[in-house]
Coordinates of C-alpha atoms in Angstrom, one line a residue:
M166 CA 0.0 -0.1 0.0
P167 CA 1.6 3.3 -1.0
R168 CA 2.7 5.8 1.8
R169 CA 0.3 8.8 2.1
H170 CA 2.0 11.8 3.2
A171 CA 0.2 14.6 4.3
K172 CA 1.0 18.1 5.2
L173 CA 1.9 18.9 8.7
V174 CA -0.6 21.6 10.3
V175 CA -0.1 22.3 14.0
M176 CA -2.1 24.6 15.9
L177 CA 0.1 27.7 16.8
P178 CA -1.9 30.6 18.1
Q179 CA -0.8 33.7 16.8
P180 CA 1.4 35.2 19.5
A181 CA 1.1 38.7 20.8
A182 CA 3.3 41.1 18.7
G183 CA 5.2 42.3 21.7
V184 CA 7.0 39.2 22.4
Q185 CA 10.5 40.0 22.6
E186 CA 13.9 38.8 23.6
M187 CA 14.3 40.6 26.7
S188 CA 11.3 39.6 28.7
F189 CA 9.2 36.4 29.0
A190 CA 6.2 37.4 30.8
A191 CA 5.1 41.0 30.3
D192 CA 4.8 40.6 26.7
A193 CA 4.1 36.8 26.1
A194 CA 0.4 35.7 25.1
P195 CA -1.2 33.5 27.4
E196 CA -2.3 31.0 25.0
L197 CA 1.2 30.7 23.2
E198 CA 1.7 27.0 24.3
V199 CA 3.9 25.6 21.4
L200 CA 6.6 27.4 19.5
E201 CA 9.4 25.2 18.6
H202 CA 8.5 21.5 18.4
R203 CA 6.1 19.1 19.9
P204 CA 6.8 15.7 19.9
I205 CA 3.6 13.5 20.0
P206 CA 3.3 10.1 21.8
K207 CA 2.7 7.2 19.5
E208 CA -0.9 6.6 20.9
Q209 CA -1.9 10.1 21.5
N210 CA -5.0 11.3 19.8
T211 CA -4.5 14.9 18.9
T212 CA -7.9 16.0 17.8
A213 CA -7.9 18.9 20.4
P214 CA -5.4 20.5 22.6
K215 CA -5.0 18.4 25.9
P216 CA -5.7 20.2 29.2
A217 CA -2.4 20.8 31.2
P218 CA -1.8 18.2 33.7
P219 CA -2.3 18.6 37.4
G220 CA -0.1 21.4 38.5
G221 CA 0.3 22.5 35.1
R222 CA 0.2 26.4 34.0
K223 CA -0.5 28.4 31.0
A224 CA 2.6 29.8 29.1
S225 CA 2.4 33.1 30.8
A226 CA 3.0 31.6 34.3
R227 CA 5.5 29.2 32.9
A228 CA 7.5 32.2 31.9
L229 CA 7.4 34.1 35.3
A230 CA 10.6 32.1 36.3
P231 CA 12.9 33.8 33.7
D232 CA 11.8 37.1 34.5
L233 CA 12.2 36.3 38.3
L234 CA 15.6 34.8 37.7
R235 CA 16.7 38.0 35.6
G236 CA 15.5 40.4 38.4
A237 CA 17.3 38.3 41.1
L238 CA 20.5 38.6 38.8
T239 CA 20.1 42.5 38.5
V240 CA 20.0 42.8 42.5
L241 CA 23.0 40.4 43.0
M242 CA 24.7 42.5 40.1
A243 CA 24.1 45.8 42.2
M244 CA 25.7 44.0 45.1
D245 CA 28.8 43.1 43.3
H246 CA 29.2 46.8 41.5
N247 CA 28.2 48.4 44.7
A248 CA 31.5 47.2 46.4
L249 CA 33.4 48.5 43.1
A250 CA 32.0 51.6 43.2
L251 CA 32.5 52.3 47.0
R252 CA 35.9 50.3 47.0
T253 CA 34.8 48.6 50.1
W254 CA 36.8 45.6 49.1
P255 CA 39.0 44.1 46.5
H256 CA 37.2 42.8 43.3
G257 CA 37.2 39.1 43.7
T258 CA 37.0 36.1 46.3
A259 CA 40.9 36.4 46.3
V260 CA 42.7 39.7 46.3
N261 CA 44.1 40.0 42.5
G262 CA 42.4 36.7 41.8
E263 CA 39.8 35.1 39.3
M264 CA 42.0 35.4 36.4
D265 CA 43.6 32.6 34.1
S266 CA 46.9 31.4 36.0
A267 CA 46.7 34.4 38.5
V268 CA 48.7 33.2 41.7
V269 CA 46.9 34.5 44.8
H270 CA 48.1 34.9 48.3
E271 CA 45.0 36.4 50.2
W272 CA 41.4 35.8 50.3
N273 CA 38.9 38.5 50.5
R274 CA 36.8 39.2 53.4
P275 CA 34.4 36.8 54.3
V276 CA 31.1 39.2 53.3
A277 CA 33.0 40.0 50.2
Y278 CA 33.8 36.4 49.2
F279 CA 30.0 35.6 49.7
V280 CA 28.5 38.5 47.8
R281 CA 31.2 37.9 45.2
T282 CA 30.3 34.0 44.7
L283 CA 26.8 35.1 44.5
S284 CA 27.5 37.4 41.8
H285 CA 29.2 34.7 39.7
L286 CA 25.7 33.7 38.6
C287 CA 25.1 37.1 36.9
A288 CA 27.0 37.2 33.7
P289 CA 26.2 33.6 32.7
G290 CA 22.5 34.0 33.7
F291 CA 22.2 37.0 31.8
T292 CA 23.8 35.4 28.7
F293 CA 21.9 32.4 29.3
L294 CA 18.6 34.1 29.3
L295 CA 19.5 36.0 26.3
G296 CA 20.0 32.8 24.2
M297 CA 16.5 31.5 25.6
G298 CA 15.2 34.6 24.5
V299 CA 16.3 34.2 20.9
V300 CA 14.0 31.0 20.7
Y301 CA 10.9 33.0 22.0
F302 CA 11.6 35.8 19.8
G303 CA 12.4 33.8 16.7
R304 CA 9.3 31.6 16.9
S305 CA 7.0 34.4 17.5
R306 CA 8.2 36.4 14.8
T307 CA 8.2 33.4 12.5
N308 CA 4.3 32.9 13.2
L309 CA 3.9 36.6 12.5
G310 CA 5.6 36.1 9.0
W311 CA 9.1 37.6 9.2
S312 CA 11.6 36.2 6.9
A313 CA 14.8 35.1 7.7
A314 CA 16.5 38.1 6.3
Q315 CA 14.2 40.1 8.6
M316 CA 15.2 38.4 11.7
A317 CA 18.9 38.3 10.8
R318 CA 18.4 42.1 10.4
H319 CA 17.0 42.4 13.8
F320 CA 20.0 40.3 15.5
L321 CA 22.3 42.8 13.7
V322 CA 21.2 45.9 14.9
R323 CA 20.2 44.9 18.3
G324 CA 23.9 43.7 18.8
V325 CA 25.2 46.9 17.2
V326 CA 22.9 49.0 19.7
L327 CA 24.4 47.0 22.6
T328 CA 27.6 47.8 21.4
L329 CA 27.0 51.5 21.0
I330 CA 25.6 51.5 24.7
T331 CA 28.7 50.2 26.1
E332 CA 30.9 52.7 24.0
A333 CA 28.8 55.5 25.5
I334 CA 28.8 54.3 29.1
G335 CA 32.5 53.9 28.6
L336 CA 33.3 57.5 27.4
I337 CA 30.8 58.9 29.9
L338 CA 31.9 57.2 33.2
T339 CA 35.7 57.5 32.4
F340 CA 35.5 61.0 30.9
G341 CA 36.8 60.1 27.6
Q342 CA 39.6 58.0 29.1
L343 CA 38.3 54.7 27.6
W344 CA 37.5 54.5 23.6
F345 CA 36.3 50.6 24.1
F346 CA 35.0 49.6 27.4
N347 CA 33.5 46.4 27.7
I348 CA 32.3 44.9 31.0
I349 CA 29.6 42.8 29.5
L350 CA 27.4 44.7 26.9
F351 CA 29.7 43.9 24.0
A352 CA 29.9 40.4 24.8
L353 CA 26.2 40.1 25.0
G354 CA 25.8 42.1 21.7
V355 CA 28.1 39.7 19.7
D356 CA 26.7 36.7 21.5
Y357 CA 23.0 37.7 20.9
L358 CA 23.9 38.0 17.1
L359 CA 25.8 34.8 16.7
V360 CA 23.0 32.7 18.6
G361 CA 20.5 34.5 16.6
L362 CA 22.1 33.3 13.3
L363 CA 22.7 30.1 14.6
W364 CA 18.8 29.9 15.3
L365 CA 18.1 30.7 12.1
A366 CA 20.7 28.1 10.8
V367 CA 19.2 25.4 13.0
A368 CA 15.5 26.4 11.8
R369 CA 16.7 25.5 8.3
T370 CA 18.8 22.4 8.8
E371 CA 16.4 20.9 11.1
Q372 CA 13.8 20.5 8.4
T373 CA 16.1 20.0 5.9
L374 CA 17.4 16.9 7.8
A375 CA 13.9 15.9 8.9
W376 CA 12.8 15.2 5.2
A377 CA 16.1 13.5 4.6
L378 CA 15.4 11.4 7.3
L379 CA 12.0 10.7 5.8
K380 CA 13.4 8.8 2.8
V381 CA 15.3 6.3 5.0
L382 CA 13.0 5.5 7.8
P383 CA 11.0 2.0 7.4
E384 CA 7.7 2.6 7.1
K385 CA 5.1 1.1 9.8
E386 CA 1.6 -0.2 9.3
K387 CA 0.4 2.7 11.5
D388 CA 2.1 5.3 9.2
D389 CA -0.8 5.0 6.9
A390 CA -3.3 5.6 9.7
T391 CA -5.2 8.7 9.3
E392 CA -5.7 10.8 12.6
P393 CA -6.9 14.2 13.1
L394 CA -4.2 16.5 13.7
L395 CA -4.2 19.8 15.5
Q396 CA -5.8 22.5 13.3
A397 CA -4.9 26.0 13.0
R398 CA -7.4 28.5 14.2
G399 CA -10.0 29.6 11.2
S400 CA -9.5 26.3 9.3
G401 CA -13.0 25.0 9.8
D402 CA -13.6 21.2 9.5
E403 CA -10.4 20.8 7.3
H404 CA -8.2 18.0 8.8
A405 CA -5.0 16.6 7.8
A406 CA -3.8 13.2 8.0
L407 CA -1.1 12.4 10.3
D408 CA 1.9 10.8 8.9
R409 CA 3.7 9.1 11.9
T410 CA 6.8 8.7 9.9
I411 CA 7.1 12.3 9.2
M412 CA 6.7 13.0 13.3
R413 CA 9.5 10.5 13.7
A414 CA 11.7 12.1 11.3
A415 CA 10.8 15.6 12.8
D416 CA 11.5 14.4 16.4
I417 CA 14.8 12.5 15.6
S418 CA 16.0 15.6 13.7
W419 CA 15.2 17.9 16.7
H420 CA 17.0 15.9 19.2
L421 CA 19.9 15.4 17.0
H422 CA 20.3 19.2 16.6
N423 CA 19.6 19.5 20.4
V424 CA 22.5 17.0 20.9
S425 CA 24.7 19.1 18.4
L426 CA 23.9 22.3 20.2
M427 CA 25.0 20.8 23.5
A428 CA 28.1 19.7 22.1
L429 CA 29.0 23.2 20.8
A430 CA 28.1 24.5 24.1
V431 CA 30.8 22.2 25.6
A432 CA 33.4 22.9 22.9
T433 CA 33.1 26.8 23.3
I434 CA 33.6 26.6 27.2
W435 CA 36.4 24.1 26.6
W436 CA 38.2 26.4 24.2
N437 CA 38.9 28.6 27.0
I438 CA 41.1 26.1 28.5
W439 CA 42.7 25.2 25.3
L440 CA 43.4 29.0 24.4
S441 CA 45.0 29.4 27.6
P442 CA 48.9 30.4 27.4
T443 CA 49.5 28.6 30.2
G444 CA 46.8 25.5 30.2
G445 CA 45.4 27.3 33.3
H446 CA 48.9 26.2 35.3
C447 CA 50.4 28.6 37.4
G448 CA 54.1 28.4 37.1
A449 CA 54.0 27.0 33.4
E450 CA 55.6 29.0 30.5
P451 CA 53.3 31.0 28.7
H452 CA 52.7 30.1 25.0
P453 CA 50.2 32.3 23.4
L454 CA 48.0 30.6 20.8
L455 CA 46.7 33.5 19.3
P456 CA 48.4 36.9 17.8
A457 CA 49.0 39.4 20.3
S458 CA 47.0 42.1 18.6
S459 CA 44.5 43.5 21.0
W460 CA 42.1 43.2 17.8
V461 CA 42.3 39.4 17.8
C462 CA 42.8 38.8 21.8
V463 CA 39.5 40.9 22.8
W464 CA 37.4 38.2 21.3
F465 CA 38.9 35.7 23.8
Y466 CA 40.9 37.2 26.4
E467 CA 40.9 40.0 29.0
V468 CA 42.3 43.1 27.3
K469 CA 43.6 46.2 29.5
G470 CA 45.2 49.2 27.6
P471 CA 45.7 52.9 27.9
H472 CA 42.3 53.3 26.4
V473 CA 40.6 49.7 26.2
L474 CA 39.2 47.8 28.9
S475 CA 37.5 44.6 28.0
G476 CA 37.0 42.1 31.0
L477 CA 34.5 39.6 29.2
P478 CA 35.4 38.6 25.6
P479 CA 32.4 37.6 23.7
L480 CA 33.6 34.2 22.2
A481 CA 34.7 33.3 25.7
W482 CA 31.0 33.6 26.9
L483 CA 29.5 32.1 23.9
S484 CA 28.5 28.7 25.5
F485 CA 26.1 30.1 28.0
A486 CA 24.2 31.7 25.1
V487 CA 24.0 28.3 23.4
L488 CA 22.8 26.7 26.3
G489 CA 20.0 29.3 26.5
L490 CA 19.2 28.3 23.2
V491 CA 18.9 24.6 23.8
Y492 CA 17.1 25.4 26.9
G493 CA 14.7 27.7 25.1
R494 CA 13.9 25.1 22.3
V495 CA 13.2 22.3 25.2
I496 CA 11.1 24.6 27.2
L497 CA 8.8 25.4 24.4
A498 CA 8.6 22.0 22.9
R499 CA 5.5 21.2 24.6
A500 CA 3.0 22.4 27.1
W501 CA 5.0 21.2 30.1
S502 CA 3.5 20.7 33.7
T503 CA 4.8 22.9 36.3
R504 CA 6.1 19.6 38.2
A505 CA 8.1 18.7 34.9
I506 CA 9.5 22.1 34.9
V507 CA 10.6 22.1 38.4
A508 CA 12.0 19.0 38.3
G509 CA 13.8 19.7 34.9
N510 CA 15.5 22.7 36.3
A511 CA 16.4 20.9 39.4
L512 CA 17.9 17.8 37.4
A513 CA 19.9 20.3 35.0
G514 CA 21.2 21.9 38.3
A515 CA 22.1 18.9 40.0
A516 CA 23.9 17.9 36.6
F517 CA 25.8 20.9 36.5
A518 CA 26.7 20.8 40.2
G519 CA 28.0 17.3 39.6
V520 CA 30.2 18.6 37.0
F521 CA 31.6 21.1 39.1
V522 CA 32.4 18.6 41.9
L523 CA 34.3 16.6 39.7
T524 CA 36.5 19.6 38.2
R525 CA 37.4 19.9 41.9
L526 CA 37.8 16.4 42.7
Y527 CA 39.8 15.4 39.4
R528 CA 41.4 18.9 38.8
F529 CA 40.1 19.2 35.4
G530 CA 38.5 22.3 33.4
N531 CA 40.3 24.7 35.8
L532 CA 42.4 27.6 34.9
T533 CA 43.6 28.2 38.5
E534 CA 45.7 24.7 38.8
G535 CA 48.8 25.5 41.2
C536 CA 47.7 29.2 41.6
L537 CA 46.4 28.9 45.5
H538 CA 49.2 30.0 47.8
M539 CA 47.4 30.9 51.2
P540 CA 48.6 29.5 54.4
E541 CA 46.5 26.2 54.2
H542 CA 48.1 25.3 51.0
D543 CA 51.5 26.1 52.0
A544 CA 50.8 23.8 55.0
A545 CA 49.4 20.9 52.8
A546 CA 51.7 18.0 51.8
A547 CA 53.3 18.3 48.1
G548 CA 50.8 17.3 45.6
A549 CA 47.8 17.5 47.5
N550 CA 44.9 18.9 45.8
Q551 CA 44.5 22.4 46.4
F552 CA 40.7 22.7 45.9
L553 CA 40.4 20.6 49.0
A554 CA 42.2 22.6 51.3
S555 CA 39.5 24.5 52.5
A556 CA 36.0 25.6 51.6
Y557 CA 37.3 29.0 50.1
S558 CA 39.7 26.9 47.8
F559 CA 36.6 24.6 46.9
F560 CA 34.7 27.4 45.6
Y561 CA 37.5 29.6 44.1
I562 CA 37.1 29.7 40.3
A563 CA 38.3 31.8 37.3
K564 CA 35.9 34.2 35.7
Y565 CA 38.4 35.9 33.4
P566 CA 38.0 34.1 31.1
P567 CA 35.5 31.4 32.6
D568 CA 36.7 28.0 33.1
V569 CA 34.7 24.7 33.1
S570 CA 34.3 24.9 36.9
Y571 CA 33.0 28.5 36.8
W572 CA 30.6 27.4 33.7
A573 CA 29.4 24.4 35.8
F574 CA 29.1 26.3 39.1
S575 CA 27.1 29.1 37.6
M576 CA 24.8 27.2 35.8
A577 CA 24.0 24.9 38.7
G578 CA 22.9 28.3 40.5
N579 CA 21.0 29.6 37.7
F580 CA 19.0 26.5 37.1
A581 CA 18.5 26.0 41.1
L582 CA 17.0 29.5 41.1
L583 CA 14.9 28.6 37.9
A584 CA 13.7 25.7 39.8
V585 CA 12.7 27.5 43.0
F586 CA 10.9 30.3 40.7
A587 CA 9.0 27.9 38.8
A588 CA 7.8 26.2 41.7
L589 CA 6.1 29.3 43.2
P590 CA 2.4 29.9 42.5
A591 CA 2.1 32.5 39.8
R592 CA -0.2 35.0 41.1
P593 CA 1.4 35.3 44.7
A594 CA 4.8 35.3 43.5
A595 CA 4.1 38.3 40.9
R596 CA 2.7 40.2 43.9
A597 CA 4.9 39.1 46.7
L598 CA 8.2 39.5 44.2
K599 CA 7.1 42.2 41.9
V600 CA 10.4 44.2 42.7
L601 CA 12.3 41.4 40.9
L602 CA 9.6 41.3 38.1
V603 CA 9.9 45.2 37.5
F604 CA 13.8 45.1 37.4
G605 CA 14.0 41.8 35.5
S606 CA 11.5 43.1 32.8
S607 CA 13.5 46.1 32.3
A608 CA 17.0 44.4 32.6
L609 CA 19.1 46.6 30.2
F610 CA 17.5 49.8 31.3
F611 CA 18.3 48.9 35.0
Y612 CA 21.9 48.2 33.9
V613 CA 22.5 51.3 31.9
I614 CA 20.9 53.4 34.8
H615 CA 22.2 51.6 38.0
L616 CA 26.0 52.3 36.8
F617 CA 25.5 55.9 36.9
V618 CA 23.5 55.9 40.3
I619 CA 25.9 53.7 42.0
F620 CA 29.1 55.0 40.9
G621 CA 27.6 58.5 40.7
F622 CA 26.9 58.4 44.5
G623 CA 29.5 55.9 45.2
A624 CA 32.0 58.7 44.1
A625 CA 30.3 61.3 46.6
A626 CA 30.6 58.8 49.2
R627 CA 34.1 58.2 48.8
A628 CA 34.9 61.7 48.6
L629 CA 33.1 62.4 52.3
L630 CA 33.9 59.1 54.0
G631 CA 36.6 57.4 52.1
S632 CA 40.1 56.8 53.4
P633 CA 43.1 55.1 51.5
A634 CA 42.4 51.6 50.6
S635 CA 44.7 48.6 51.4
F636 CA 44.4 47.3 47.6
Q637 CA 44.7 49.1 44.3
D638 CA 41.7 50.4 42.1
P639 CA 40.7 47.5 40.0
L640 CA 39.9 49.8 37.0
D641 CA 43.3 51.5 36.5
D642 CA 45.6 49.2 39.2
A643 CA 46.5 52.7 41.0
P644 CA 46.1 53.7 44.8
T645 CA 42.6 54.5 45.6
I646 CA 40.3 55.7 48.2
G647 CA 37.5 53.5 49.4
V648 CA 34.7 53.3 52.2
P649 CA 35.2 49.9 54.0
S650 CA 32.3 50.4 56.4
L651 CA 29.6 47.9 55.4
Y652 CA 26.9 49.8 57.2
V653 CA 27.6 52.4 54.3
Y654 CA 28.0 49.7 51.9
W655 CA 24.2 48.3 52.8
A656 CA 22.8 52.0 52.9
H657 CA 24.2 52.7 49.9
L658 CA 22.7 49.6 48.0
T659 CA 19.4 50.2 49.6
L660 CA 19.1 53.9 48.4
A661 CA 20.2 52.9 44.9
L662 CA 17.7 50.0 44.7
A663 CA 15.1 52.2 46.1
L664 CA 15.9 55.0 43.4
L665 CA 15.9 52.5 40.6
Y666 CA 12.7 50.7 41.3
P667 CA 10.2 53.6 40.3
L668 CA 12.7 54.4 37.3
C669 CA 12.3 50.7 36.0
Q670 CA 8.3 50.8 36.8
W671 CA 8.1 54.0 34.8
Y672 CA 10.2 52.9 32.0
G673 CA 8.3 49.3 32.0
A674 CA 4.9 51.1 31.5
F675 CA 6.8 53.3 28.9
K676 CA 8.0 50.6 26.8
Q677 CA 4.7 49.0 26.6
T678 CA 3.3 52.0 24.6
K679 CA 5.8 51.4 21.8
G680 CA 5.2 49.0 19.0
P681 CA 6.7 45.7 18.9
N682 CA 9.7 46.6 16.5
S683 CA 10.5 49.8 18.5
I684 CA 14.3 49.8 19.7
W685 CA 12.9 51.1 23.2
R686 CA 11.2 47.6 24.0
F687 CA 14.9 46.1 23.8
F688 CA 15.5 47.9 27.1

């Protein structure tokens, strides 16, 4: 009996035109259940949409967790930058540490170590959510009829906007001393463009591979069975036959692409180890693997010069955006129940935590091997595992550039927070954590404004209350004036957040008045 092929029709309600890459809750249409791919179980009748399983939520509630996570990350970021603005303590868990093959002899003060360790979640979390947002945005615009060229232009424009913003911030904050200032936005802009183009490529190759697989997959008896498929709205009584061979091909292609993307995520974090001039070992003879030109190094290494400060090279952070791309594809694959989302996030967090523990126990994936020389390490036996000498040693990780242990630790923390936020009842959480939602849904606006608020008031506080610090200025390695008082630190942070909240609230209302393609919505 000849195989019958039917056109695949999937019910995809048109998303709200405001769905955007920088927010998951405020602009998402509540009925937006399926965007990317929906594997259909073998015996499932899909005549009509199935109600969400017990404990399930609509997409708007499901998308609350990412915005809450982003809001929490903005607060942690402000805590870290607050200490930097006041020069309350050195910028790192160890004095002069967190860099590739940096020898350290002194831990930071306990509260500084704790705050800095928490802030390690920020840059990876923002980059991860950016990659996730590409999927939300791309699928919504696909359903609105955007072409690949239109979306590629969008990704390019947004990447350029982020770069221009970071240029302006650098010129203003340093009074023109820095011509190139990259503390995250340039990295986000480049990674956003690259992952956006990657999403477009995957959308094309996934379909191509599915049709190629269709030619080689064995035919089963039930492949000719005709079952009603989900219908597009407004299609009347028209039904399309469901060819399960087509569905199997689509499923296989989807999974293969996810596996390939995960392999890319691993490769793009491991190349920070491969490209290390010392292989991450202190005392080793450096052998640079890239040309010495700053124009080349800025993509993979931290660069400091008379007019250049680039601490977060975009290609060194690309892995986090690719992970977000995979996560977005999975989370939008079907109408997951709340329990499934919470369990999935918790399992992902546990997996990353396991990888982090392995990097400590078996001493791989670190850019800090042999770099710890505190009293507890000097007293240890020769060849002892430096990461097991103390709790501080165990959680000491390299951020510039991020190594595998940093990657695993930060993603474990971000997935743990996603699990907690996803487990919260949507409406009570939205009310109780409104501050986080306001900050999270205007994260780029928060970032730009908080730099001027925190560093502006911080400069005034240092002029009035400061004294010579025992460490050098982290921005220019010169003697500095700092405010070591924790009372001032917390008071200054509280004041800054209190000022930022109404500003972000106003901006959130303002951007909702703009069209879906307005550049203002990107903030």
